[in-house]
Structure formats: structure tokens, C-alpha cells
Coordinates of C-alpha atoms in Angstrom, one line a residue:
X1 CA -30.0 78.9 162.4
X2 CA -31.4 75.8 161.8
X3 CA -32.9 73.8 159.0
X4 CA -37.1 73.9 158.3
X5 CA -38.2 70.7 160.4
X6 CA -39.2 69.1 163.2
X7 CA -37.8 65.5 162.6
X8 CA -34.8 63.9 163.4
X9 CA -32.6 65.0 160.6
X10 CA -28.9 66.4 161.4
X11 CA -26.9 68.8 158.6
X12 CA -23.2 68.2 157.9
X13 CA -21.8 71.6 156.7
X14 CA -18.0 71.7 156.0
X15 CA -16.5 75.1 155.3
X16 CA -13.7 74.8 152.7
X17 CA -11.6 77.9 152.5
X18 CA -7.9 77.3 153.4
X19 CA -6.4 74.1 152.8
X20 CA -7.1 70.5 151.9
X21 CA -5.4 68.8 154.9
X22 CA -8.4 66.9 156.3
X23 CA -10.4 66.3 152.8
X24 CA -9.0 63.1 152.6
X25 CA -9.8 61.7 155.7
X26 CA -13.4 63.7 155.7
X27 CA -14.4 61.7 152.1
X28 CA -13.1 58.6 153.1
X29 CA -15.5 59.1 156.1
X30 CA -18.4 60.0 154.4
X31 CA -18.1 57.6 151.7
X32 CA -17.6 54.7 154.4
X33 CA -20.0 55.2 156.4
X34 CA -22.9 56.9 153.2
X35 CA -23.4 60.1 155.0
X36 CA -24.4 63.1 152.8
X37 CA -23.4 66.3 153.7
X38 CA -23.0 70.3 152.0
X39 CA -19.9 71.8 151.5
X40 CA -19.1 75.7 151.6
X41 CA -16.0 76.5 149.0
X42 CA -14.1 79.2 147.9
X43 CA -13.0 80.5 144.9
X44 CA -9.5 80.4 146.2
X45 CA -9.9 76.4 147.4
X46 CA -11.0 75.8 144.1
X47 CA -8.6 77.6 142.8
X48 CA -5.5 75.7 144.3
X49 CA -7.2 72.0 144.7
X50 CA -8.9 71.5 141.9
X51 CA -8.8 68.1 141.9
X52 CA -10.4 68.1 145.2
X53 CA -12.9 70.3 144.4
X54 CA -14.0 68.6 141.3
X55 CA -14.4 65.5 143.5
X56 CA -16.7 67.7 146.5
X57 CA -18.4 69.1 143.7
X58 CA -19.3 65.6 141.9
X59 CA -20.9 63.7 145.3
X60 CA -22.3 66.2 147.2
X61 CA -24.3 69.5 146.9
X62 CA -21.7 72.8 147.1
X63 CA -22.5 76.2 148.3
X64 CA -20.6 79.6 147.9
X65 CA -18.3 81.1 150.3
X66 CA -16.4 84.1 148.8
X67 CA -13.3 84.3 146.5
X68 CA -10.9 85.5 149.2
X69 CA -13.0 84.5 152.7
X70 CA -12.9 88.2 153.9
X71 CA -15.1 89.9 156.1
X72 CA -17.8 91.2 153.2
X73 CA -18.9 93.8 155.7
X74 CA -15.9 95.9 155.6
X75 CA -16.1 96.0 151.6
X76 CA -17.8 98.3 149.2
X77 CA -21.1 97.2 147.4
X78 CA -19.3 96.6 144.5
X79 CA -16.3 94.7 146.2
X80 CA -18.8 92.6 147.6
X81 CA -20.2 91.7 144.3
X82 CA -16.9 91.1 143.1
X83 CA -16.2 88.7 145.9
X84 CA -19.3 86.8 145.0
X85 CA -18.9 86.6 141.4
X86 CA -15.3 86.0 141.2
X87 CA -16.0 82.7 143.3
X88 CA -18.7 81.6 141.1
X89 CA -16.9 81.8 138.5
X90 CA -14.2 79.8 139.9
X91 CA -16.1 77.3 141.0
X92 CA -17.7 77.1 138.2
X93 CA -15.2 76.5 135.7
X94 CA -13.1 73.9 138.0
X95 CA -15.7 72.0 139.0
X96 CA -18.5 72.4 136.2
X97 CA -21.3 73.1 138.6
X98 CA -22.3 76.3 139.9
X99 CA -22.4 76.9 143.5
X100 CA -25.8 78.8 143.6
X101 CA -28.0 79.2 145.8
X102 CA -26.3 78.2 148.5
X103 CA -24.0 80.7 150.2
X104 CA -22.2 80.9 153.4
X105 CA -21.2 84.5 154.8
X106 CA -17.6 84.2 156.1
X107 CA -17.2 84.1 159.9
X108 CA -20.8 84.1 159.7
X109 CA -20.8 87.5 160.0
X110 CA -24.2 88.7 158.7
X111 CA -25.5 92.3 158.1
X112 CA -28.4 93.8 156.6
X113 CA -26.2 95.5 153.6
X114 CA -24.0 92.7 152.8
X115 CA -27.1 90.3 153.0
X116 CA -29.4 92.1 150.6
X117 CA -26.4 92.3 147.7
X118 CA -26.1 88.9 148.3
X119 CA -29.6 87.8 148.0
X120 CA -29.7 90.1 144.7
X121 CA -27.1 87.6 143.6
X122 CA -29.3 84.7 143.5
X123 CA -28.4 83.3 147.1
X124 CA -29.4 82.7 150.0
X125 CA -27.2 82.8 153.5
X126 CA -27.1 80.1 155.4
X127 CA -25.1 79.8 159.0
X128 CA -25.3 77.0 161.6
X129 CA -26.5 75.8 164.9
X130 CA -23.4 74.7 166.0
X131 CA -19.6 75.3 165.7
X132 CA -17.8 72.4 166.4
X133 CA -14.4 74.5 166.5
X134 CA -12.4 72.2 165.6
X135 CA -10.5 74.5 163.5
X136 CA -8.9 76.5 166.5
X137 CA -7.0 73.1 166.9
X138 CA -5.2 71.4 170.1
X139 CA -3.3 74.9 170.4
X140 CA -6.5 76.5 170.6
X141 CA -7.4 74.3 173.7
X142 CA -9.8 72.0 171.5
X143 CA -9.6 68.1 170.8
X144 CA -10.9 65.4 169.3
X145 CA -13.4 64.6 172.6
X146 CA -14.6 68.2 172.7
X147 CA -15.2 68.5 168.9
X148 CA -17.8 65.7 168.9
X149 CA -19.1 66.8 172.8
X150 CA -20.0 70.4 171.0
X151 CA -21.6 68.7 168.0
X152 CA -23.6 66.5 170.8
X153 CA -24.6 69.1 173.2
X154 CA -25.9 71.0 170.6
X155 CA -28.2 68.3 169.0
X156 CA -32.0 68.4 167.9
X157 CA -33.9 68.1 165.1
X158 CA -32.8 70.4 162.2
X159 CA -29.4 71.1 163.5
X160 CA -26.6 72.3 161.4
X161 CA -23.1 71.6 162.2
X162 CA -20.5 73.9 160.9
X163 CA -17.3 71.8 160.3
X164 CA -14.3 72.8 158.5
X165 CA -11.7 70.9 156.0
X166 CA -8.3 72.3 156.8
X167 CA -5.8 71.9 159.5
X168 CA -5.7 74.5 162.4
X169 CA -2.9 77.1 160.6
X170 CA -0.7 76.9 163.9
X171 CA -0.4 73.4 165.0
X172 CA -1.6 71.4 161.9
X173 CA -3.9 69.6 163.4
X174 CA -7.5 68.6 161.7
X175 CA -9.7 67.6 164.8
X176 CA -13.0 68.0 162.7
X177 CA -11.8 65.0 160.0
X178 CA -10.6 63.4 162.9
X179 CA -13.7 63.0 164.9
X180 CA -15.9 63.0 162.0
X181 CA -16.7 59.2 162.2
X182 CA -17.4 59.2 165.9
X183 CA -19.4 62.2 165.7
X184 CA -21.3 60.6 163.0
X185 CA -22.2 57.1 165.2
X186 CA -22.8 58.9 168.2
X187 CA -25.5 60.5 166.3
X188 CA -27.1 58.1 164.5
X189 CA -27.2 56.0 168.0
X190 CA -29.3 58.9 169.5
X191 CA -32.0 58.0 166.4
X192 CA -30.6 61.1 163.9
X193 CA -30.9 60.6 160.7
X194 CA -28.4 63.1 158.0
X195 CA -29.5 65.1 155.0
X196 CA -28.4 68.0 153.0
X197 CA -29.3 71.5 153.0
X198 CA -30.9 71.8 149.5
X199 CA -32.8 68.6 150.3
X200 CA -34.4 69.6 153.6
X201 CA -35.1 73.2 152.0
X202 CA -36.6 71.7 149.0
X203 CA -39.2 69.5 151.6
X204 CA -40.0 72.5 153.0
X205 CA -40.5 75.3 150.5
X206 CA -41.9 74.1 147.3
X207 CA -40.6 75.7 144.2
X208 CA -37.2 75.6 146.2
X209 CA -34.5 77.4 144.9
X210 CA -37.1 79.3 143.1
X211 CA -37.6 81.7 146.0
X212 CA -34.7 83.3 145.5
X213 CA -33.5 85.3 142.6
X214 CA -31.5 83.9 140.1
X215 CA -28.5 86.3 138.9
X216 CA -29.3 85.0 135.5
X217 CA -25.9 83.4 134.9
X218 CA -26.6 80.0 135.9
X219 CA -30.0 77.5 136.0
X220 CA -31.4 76.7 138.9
X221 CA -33.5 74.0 137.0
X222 CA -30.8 71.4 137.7
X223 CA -30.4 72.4 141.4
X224 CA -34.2 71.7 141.8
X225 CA -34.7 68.8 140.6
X226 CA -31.5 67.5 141.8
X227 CA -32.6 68.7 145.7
X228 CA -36.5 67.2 144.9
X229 CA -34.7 64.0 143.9
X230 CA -32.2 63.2 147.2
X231 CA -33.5 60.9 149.2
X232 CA -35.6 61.1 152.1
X233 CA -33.7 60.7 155.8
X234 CA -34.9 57.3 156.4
X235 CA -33.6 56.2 153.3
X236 CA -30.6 58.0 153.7
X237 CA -29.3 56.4 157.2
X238 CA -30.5 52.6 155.8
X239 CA -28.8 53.2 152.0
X240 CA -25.7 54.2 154.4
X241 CA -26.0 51.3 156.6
X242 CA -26.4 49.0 154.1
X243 CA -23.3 50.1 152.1
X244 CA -21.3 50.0 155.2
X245 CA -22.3 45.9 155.3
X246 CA -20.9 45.8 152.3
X247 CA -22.7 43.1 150.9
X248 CA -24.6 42.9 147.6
X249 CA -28.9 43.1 148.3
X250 CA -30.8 40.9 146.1
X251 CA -34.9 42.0 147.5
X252 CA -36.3 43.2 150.6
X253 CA -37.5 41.3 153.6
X254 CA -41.0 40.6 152.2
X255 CA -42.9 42.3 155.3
X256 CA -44.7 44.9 153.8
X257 CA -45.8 46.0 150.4
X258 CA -43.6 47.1 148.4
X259 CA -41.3 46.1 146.2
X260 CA -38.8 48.4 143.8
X261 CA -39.2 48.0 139.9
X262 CA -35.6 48.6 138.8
X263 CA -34.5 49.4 134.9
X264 CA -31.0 49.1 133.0
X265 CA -29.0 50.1 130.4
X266 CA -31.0 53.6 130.1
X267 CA -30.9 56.2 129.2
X268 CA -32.7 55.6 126.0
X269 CA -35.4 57.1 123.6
X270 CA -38.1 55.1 125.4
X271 CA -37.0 56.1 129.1
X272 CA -39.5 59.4 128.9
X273 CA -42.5 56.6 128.4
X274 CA -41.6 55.0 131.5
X275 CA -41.3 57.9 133.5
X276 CA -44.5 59.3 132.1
X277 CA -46.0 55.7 132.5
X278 CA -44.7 55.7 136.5
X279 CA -46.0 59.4 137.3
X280 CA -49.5 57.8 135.8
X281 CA -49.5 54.8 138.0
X282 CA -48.2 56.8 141.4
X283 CA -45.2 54.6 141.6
X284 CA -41.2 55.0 141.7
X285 CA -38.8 53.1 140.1
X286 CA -35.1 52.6 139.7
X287 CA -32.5 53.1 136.8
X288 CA -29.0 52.1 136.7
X289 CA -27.7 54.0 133.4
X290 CA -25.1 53.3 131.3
X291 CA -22.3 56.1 130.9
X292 CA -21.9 56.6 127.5
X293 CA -25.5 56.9 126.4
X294 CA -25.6 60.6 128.7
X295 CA -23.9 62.1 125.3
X296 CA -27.6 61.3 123.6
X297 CA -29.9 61.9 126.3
X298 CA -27.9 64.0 129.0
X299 CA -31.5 65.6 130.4
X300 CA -32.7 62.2 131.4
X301 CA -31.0 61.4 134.6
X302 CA -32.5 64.9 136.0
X303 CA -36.0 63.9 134.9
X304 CA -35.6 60.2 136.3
X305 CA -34.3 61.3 139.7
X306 CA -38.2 62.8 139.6
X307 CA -39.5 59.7 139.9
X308 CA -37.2 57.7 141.5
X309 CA -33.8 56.8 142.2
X310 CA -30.6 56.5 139.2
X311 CA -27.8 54.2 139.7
X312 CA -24.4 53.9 138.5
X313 CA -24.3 50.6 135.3
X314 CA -20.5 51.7 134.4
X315 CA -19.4 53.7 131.0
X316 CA -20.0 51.1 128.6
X317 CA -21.7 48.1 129.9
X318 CA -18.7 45.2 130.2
X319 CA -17.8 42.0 131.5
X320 CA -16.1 43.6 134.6
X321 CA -15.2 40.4 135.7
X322 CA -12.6 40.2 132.2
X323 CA -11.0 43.7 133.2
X324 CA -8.2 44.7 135.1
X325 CA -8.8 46.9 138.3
X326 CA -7.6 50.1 137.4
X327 CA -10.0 49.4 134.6
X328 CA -13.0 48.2 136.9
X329 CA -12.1 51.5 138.6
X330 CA -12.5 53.6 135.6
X331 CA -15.7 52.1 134.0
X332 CA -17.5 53.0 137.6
X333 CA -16.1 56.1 138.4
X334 CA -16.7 58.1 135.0
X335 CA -20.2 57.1 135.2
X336 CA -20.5 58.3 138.8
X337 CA -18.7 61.1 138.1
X338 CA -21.0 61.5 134.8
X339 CA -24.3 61.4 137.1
X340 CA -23.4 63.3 139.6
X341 CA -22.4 66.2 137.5
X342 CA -25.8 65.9 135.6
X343 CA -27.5 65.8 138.4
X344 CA -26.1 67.4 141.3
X345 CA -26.4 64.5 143.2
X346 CA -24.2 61.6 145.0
X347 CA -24.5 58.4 143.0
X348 CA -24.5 55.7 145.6
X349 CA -26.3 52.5 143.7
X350 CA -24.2 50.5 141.8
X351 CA -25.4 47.3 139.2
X352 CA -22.5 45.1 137.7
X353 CA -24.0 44.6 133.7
X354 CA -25.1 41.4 132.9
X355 CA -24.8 40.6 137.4
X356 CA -21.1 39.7 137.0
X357 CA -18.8 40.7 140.0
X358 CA -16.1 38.7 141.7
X359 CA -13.9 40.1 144.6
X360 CA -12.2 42.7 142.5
X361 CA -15.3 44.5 141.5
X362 CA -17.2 44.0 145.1
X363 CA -13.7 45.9 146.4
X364 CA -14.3 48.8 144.0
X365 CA -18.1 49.4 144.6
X366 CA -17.3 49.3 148.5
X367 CA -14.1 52.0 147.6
X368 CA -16.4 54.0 145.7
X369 CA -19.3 54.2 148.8
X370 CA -21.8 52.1 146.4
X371 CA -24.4 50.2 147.5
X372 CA -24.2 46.9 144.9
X373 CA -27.5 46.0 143.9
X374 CA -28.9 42.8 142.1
X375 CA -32.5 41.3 141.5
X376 CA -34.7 38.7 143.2
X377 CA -36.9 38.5 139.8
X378 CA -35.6 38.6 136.4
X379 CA -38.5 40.0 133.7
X380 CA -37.0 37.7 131.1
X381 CA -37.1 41.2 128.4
X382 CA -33.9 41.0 127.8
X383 CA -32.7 37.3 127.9
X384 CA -32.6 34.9 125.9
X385 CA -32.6 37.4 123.0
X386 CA -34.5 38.8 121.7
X387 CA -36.3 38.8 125.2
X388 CA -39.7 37.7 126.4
X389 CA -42.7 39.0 124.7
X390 CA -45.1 41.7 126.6
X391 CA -47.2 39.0 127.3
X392 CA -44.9 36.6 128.9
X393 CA -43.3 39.9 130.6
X394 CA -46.9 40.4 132.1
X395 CA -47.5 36.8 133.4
X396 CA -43.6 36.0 134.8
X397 CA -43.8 39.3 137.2
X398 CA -47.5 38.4 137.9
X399 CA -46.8 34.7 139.1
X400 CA -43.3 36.1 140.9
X401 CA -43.1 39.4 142.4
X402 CA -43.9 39.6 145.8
X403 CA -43.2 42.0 148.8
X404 CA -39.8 42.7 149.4
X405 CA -38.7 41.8 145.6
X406 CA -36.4 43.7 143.1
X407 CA -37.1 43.2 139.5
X408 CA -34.8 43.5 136.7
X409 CA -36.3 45.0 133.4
X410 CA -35.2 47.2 130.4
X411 CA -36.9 50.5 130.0
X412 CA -36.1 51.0 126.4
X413 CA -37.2 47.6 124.8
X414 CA -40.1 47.9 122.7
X415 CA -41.8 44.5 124.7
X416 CA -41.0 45.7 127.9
X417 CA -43.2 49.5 127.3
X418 CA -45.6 47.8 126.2
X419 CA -46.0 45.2 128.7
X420 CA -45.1 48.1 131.7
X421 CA -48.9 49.7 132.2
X422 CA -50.1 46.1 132.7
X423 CA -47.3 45.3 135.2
X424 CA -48.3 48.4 136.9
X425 CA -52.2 48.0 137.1
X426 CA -52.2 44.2 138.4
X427 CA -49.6 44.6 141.1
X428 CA -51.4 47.7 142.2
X429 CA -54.6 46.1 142.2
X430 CA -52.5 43.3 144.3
X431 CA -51.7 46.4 146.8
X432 CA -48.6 46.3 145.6
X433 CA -46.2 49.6 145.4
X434 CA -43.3 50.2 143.4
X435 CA -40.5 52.3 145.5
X436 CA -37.1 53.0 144.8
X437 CA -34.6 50.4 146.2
X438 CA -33.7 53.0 149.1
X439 CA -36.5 53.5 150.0
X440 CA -37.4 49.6 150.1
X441 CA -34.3 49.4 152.2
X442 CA -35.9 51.6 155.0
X443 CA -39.1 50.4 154.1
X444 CA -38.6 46.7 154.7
X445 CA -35.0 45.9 154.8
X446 CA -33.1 42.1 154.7
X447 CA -32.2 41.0 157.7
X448 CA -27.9 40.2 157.7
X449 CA -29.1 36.2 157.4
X450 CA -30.9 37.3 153.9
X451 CA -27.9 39.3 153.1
X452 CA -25.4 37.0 153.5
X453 CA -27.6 34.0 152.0
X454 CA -27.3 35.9 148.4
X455 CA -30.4 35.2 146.1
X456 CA -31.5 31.9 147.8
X457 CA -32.5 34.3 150.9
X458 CA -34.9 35.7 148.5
X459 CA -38.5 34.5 148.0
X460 CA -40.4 34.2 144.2
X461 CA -36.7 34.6 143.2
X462 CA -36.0 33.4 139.3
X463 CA -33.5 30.5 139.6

């Protein structure tokens, strides 16, 4: 099996079902190096590592692979029902997100009975292109070399590579977390790019996962838009290279024509006007939202991950630069862990409120596997209070923005809506884009010099 495409995207699929041994190392991996990946877990795994589960389940997409990983096909219909459900369930209530409709026969072991119950479930099956088998461990004959040579010798567009978390049962040993990141650089140097299952399905079959049947106990209208809202491979394999820098990004290069319109402090009661005023105008945008305002508008980061891209701006928008670490730690994480349950997605921007970050807070965003992201070009809605007017808005990003900048404005200030359809229509007529600050990162990306040069490597920047 392999996924619906003929470019140069690779699947990581990691089958969680006995222990947590190589989790550790496996996230730390991912995270470091901004690699997405899908995750196959049972209700037992859930079960007896919840914490780790919780954490799967809050960055990346999860799939379902039985309560007790047993071979369905020696089960009655009804057992194999049971099997399903009971893991859903589990799931479900340890991690808050439903696995569906992603499932993962154990074994891979696919038959015609066992398939059709399982499809009447609301899922569909998905198996892989290659096996690393790293899980038969050193005992089994198998090492780190031969774990990544199988992934490699199996590689072309659309493949999927089964992978599993735990340690061989025998020997201990957890080959697959411990080739992971060399697996991952070989790949990337062959020009492979990484996505996710429900965001290579969703390019592929519109209305995706509409085509299968839902089993009526969970939505699948979070799932969709969360899978329509993951970012493109491109975008993918420059957000990750960019994070593994580790440097703040203040605008683009200024090669091409775009430049990325981004928006804090959301969500808000006048975010649906920008999103309705950015479908209008063909053009993306990016918000950095505020943790605590989800309790008021918890729909919003679904509908803005439509249009764009949604970033963590910690729970309630402090001086980070006044608070201890384990406080730093706690304002970012909670709203990452916030946005990722609302929408299914890994939240991998990152925006310090008011631009403040020293050494402490730069640590933590690089910890965390987010991107830190500033502005080239301040709007001037926000500050000096009570902000700019419309007009002034209008004329500052006229006179300023340029290809390759990032803008900093504020969705839900009455100046700033009204001001946004005229920004739109002038840059536009300036064949000027608006894209999300990923995609401006594949698009037309800072060179290390720029990087390292802060905002003075920026052009039309506000200082």
C-alpha cells in the first residue's frame, strides 16, 4: 500500500501497541528535527501510558489499532466489533480525540470479513509499503544499519513506512527510535519531503474522511478540516528545517511575491470577518491565538486552519521575559496542547506577546519543536494605544510591505477590519499574495546571513 500521489512525499507510521520504551526518543526526534508523522495505538497503550498517549494524540494525527492487538480474523463478527469499539473508547477518553478514520489491522492481516465490519465502523484500513522490522530487534538478526537500509530500499513517492514504538520483547532493544533520525536525513537528502496520512488522503479525495462511514459516535468534521488544514510537503520539510536552525525569522528573502499577513491575540468576535474577508480576497493568513480566549470561541482555530496557518501566543498573553521557566514552559505548552486538541493538528509556530524573548524563552520554543516567529512590519493597530486608525493602517502597509515581509496586525480591532479589505485589494493589485508564514518559508526563504542578522536583515522593516 501506498499513499495517493506521485510526488516526493514519504509517510512515517508508528504502530503503538506494547510498550513505550522508544516514545521518548521517537518524539524528541520528531520534534527536533519538525517531521510529522501518524501513529497507530491501542486501547491497551492507551490504557497503560496515558500520559504518553495524551502527548501522541495532542501533535500528531492518531489512528486505531485494536484494544488487545489480536489477529481480528480468528474472532467472531461481534468480537471484532468489540475489539474496535472498546479501543475507541479508550482512546477516546484518555486522550480526548477519537482515533477515527484511521485504522490499522494488526499484523496487517487483512480479509474480506474482518475488512467490511471494519469499514461499517467508520474506518478505513491502512497498511504500509515497507516494514522496517525493527521490532524483531538485534536477537531477531536486525540493527540499526539495516532498519534505515529497508526504509531506503524501499523508497518512492507515496511510501509508507511501518515503524513501531516499543522495545523488541526479547532483548530490549528499540532499533526503529534508534535510527529514526538517520533514516529521516537520509531521506530528505534523496529530495523526500514527509506528510501524514490524513493529509495526503485529504489532497487526494475531496470530502476526505467523508468517504467512509461514520459510526455515528464521533465527528469527522474536526478530522477534515484538521487534515484540509496540514501543511503542504514543501512547507512541511522548510517549517522543519527552519526550526532545526533554531533561530527566530523576522520576513522572507524578498525574491518573489509573497509575503504572509500574520494576526494576534485571536481568537475573537471579529476573527470570522477576517476569515470571510481572506476567502474573498483569495489570500491566506496567519494567527497566533491566545490560550485562554479558546473557552469563548473554541470553533475558531478549526475554521482559521481553513484559510491559513494558527500559531501558539501562550495561555494568557505575558511578559515571558518576567517569568520563571517552569512558568515560560507552562504558558506555551497549554496553548499547544489547547490547539492541537481543537484541531487535530501539531502546533509548530510560536509568537512571544508583545516580541519579548531572551535565552530562557528561545530554549523553550526550540524544546517544544516551535518555529519562533516575529515581524518585518509592524501595522501600528495596536501600538501606541489606542492603535493607528484604518487610514494610517492602509498607508503604513502600503508604503512598507514588500516581498518576503511579515506583518503584525490584530484581527479583532475594530480599525484594523476595517482597514483589512483595503490592505488586501492594493497589495493584490501590487501582485502581491498573502501566504501563510510556512508556506513563505518554502516559498522564498532567508538565507542563514538574514537569519542570523535579526530584523536589520529585513527590508521595509519598521525600526
Amino acid at each position: 500500500m501506498s499513499l495517493p500521489t506521485g510526488r516526493r512525499l514519504v509517510a512515517l507510521t508508528f504502530d503503538a501497541g506494547a510498550n513505550d520504551a522508544g516514545l521518548p526518543k521517537i518524539a524528541a526526534t520528531l520534534t527536533r528535527l519538525g517531521v510529522p508523522a501518524t501513529f497507530f495505538m491501542t486501547g491497551h497503550f492507551a490504557r497503560y501510558y496515558p500520559r504518553w498517549a495524551r502527548l501522541v494524540a495532542a501533535r500528531y494525527p492518531i489512528g486505531n489499532h485494536t484494544m488487545n492487538h489480536v489477529d481480528l480474523n480468528r474472532l467472531s463478527d461481534a468480537q471484532i466489533r468489540t475489539e474496535v469499539v472498546e479501543a475507541e473508547e479508550s482512546i477516546r477518553r484518555v486522550t480526548g480525540r477519537a482515533p477515527q478514520p484511521l485504522f490499522r489491522f494488526p499484523y496487517g492481516d487483512v480479509r474480506a470479513r474482518s475488512l467490511r465490519i471494519i469499514n461499517s465502523l467508520g474506518y478505513a484500513a491502512v497498511g504500509w509499503t515497507v516494514d522496517t522490522a525493527g521490532w524483531l530487534g538485534t536477537s531477531g538478526g536486525q540493527s540499526v544499519a539495516s532498519v534505515v537500509a529497508r526504509a531506503l530500499g524501499r523508497l518512492r513517492p507515496g511510501a509508507i513506512i511501518l515503524m513501531h514504538v516499543g522495545s523488541n520483547p526479547g532483548d530490549g532493544t528499540t532499533l526503529d527510535a534508534d535510527a529514526l533520525a538517520t533514516m529521516i536525513r537520509r531521506i530528505e537528502r534523496r529530495g523526500y519531503a514527509f506528510t501524514t496520512l490524513p493529509q495526503s488522503y485529504a489532497a487526494a479525495y475531496p470530502g476526505w474522511p467523508g468517504n467512509v462511514r461514520p459510526s455515528g459516535r464521533t465527528s469527522s468534521s474536526a478530522r477534515s478540516v484538521a487534515a484540509r488544514g496540514l501543511l503542504s510537503g514543501a512547507s512541511e520539510t522548510a517549517l522543519g528545517r527552519f526550526i532545526r536552525l533554531g533561530l527566530p525569522v523576522y520576513c522572507g528573502a524578498s525574491r518573489g511575491r509573497y509575503f504572509a499577513l500574520t494576526f494576534d491575540d485571536g481568537p475573537g468576535p471579529a476573527t470570522r470577518v477576517a476569515l470571510g474577508l481572506l476567502r474573498q480576497f483569495g489570500d491566506q493568513a496567519t494567527f497566533f491565538l491566545v490560550g485562554r480566549n479558546l473557552a469563548r470561541w473554541p470553533e475558531i482555530p478549526r475554521a482559521e486552519l481553513k484559510v491559513g496557518a494558527i500559531g501558539d501566543h501562550t495561555w494568557t498573553h505575558p511578559f515571558l521575559t518576567r517569568l520563571a521557566p517552569s512558568d515560560i514552559n507552562a504558558e506555551m505548552e497549554r496553548t499547544r496542547a489547547a490547539l492541537a486538541r481543537a484541531t487535530g493538528a501539531a502546533v509548530r509556530l510560536f509568537r512571544p506577546p508583545y516580541g519579548f524573548a531572551d535565552a530562557a524563552v528561545d530554549r523553550e520554543a526550540s524544546r517544544l519543536g516551535m518555529l519562533q516567529v516575529l515581524w518585518s512590519i509592524d501595522s501600528g493597530d495596536s501600538y501606541p494605544p489606542p492603535g493607528a486608525s484604518a487610514g494610517k493602517i492602509v498607508r503604513t502597509l502600503a508604503r512598507l510591505v514588500r516581498p518576503g515581509s511579515i506583518v503584525l496586525m490584530h484581527e479583532n480591532l475594530r480599525q484594523t477590519t476595517k482597514a483589512l479589505p483595503t490592505v488586501l485589494r492594493e497589495l493584490r493589485e501590487r501582485g502581491l499574495r498573502s501566504v501563510t508564514v510556512p508556506e513563505l518559508l518554502a516559498h522564498d526563504p532567508p538565507s542563514l546571513v538574514q537569519l542570523r542578522a535579526g530584523i536589520s536583515g529585513c527590508t521595509g522593516n519598521s525600526d
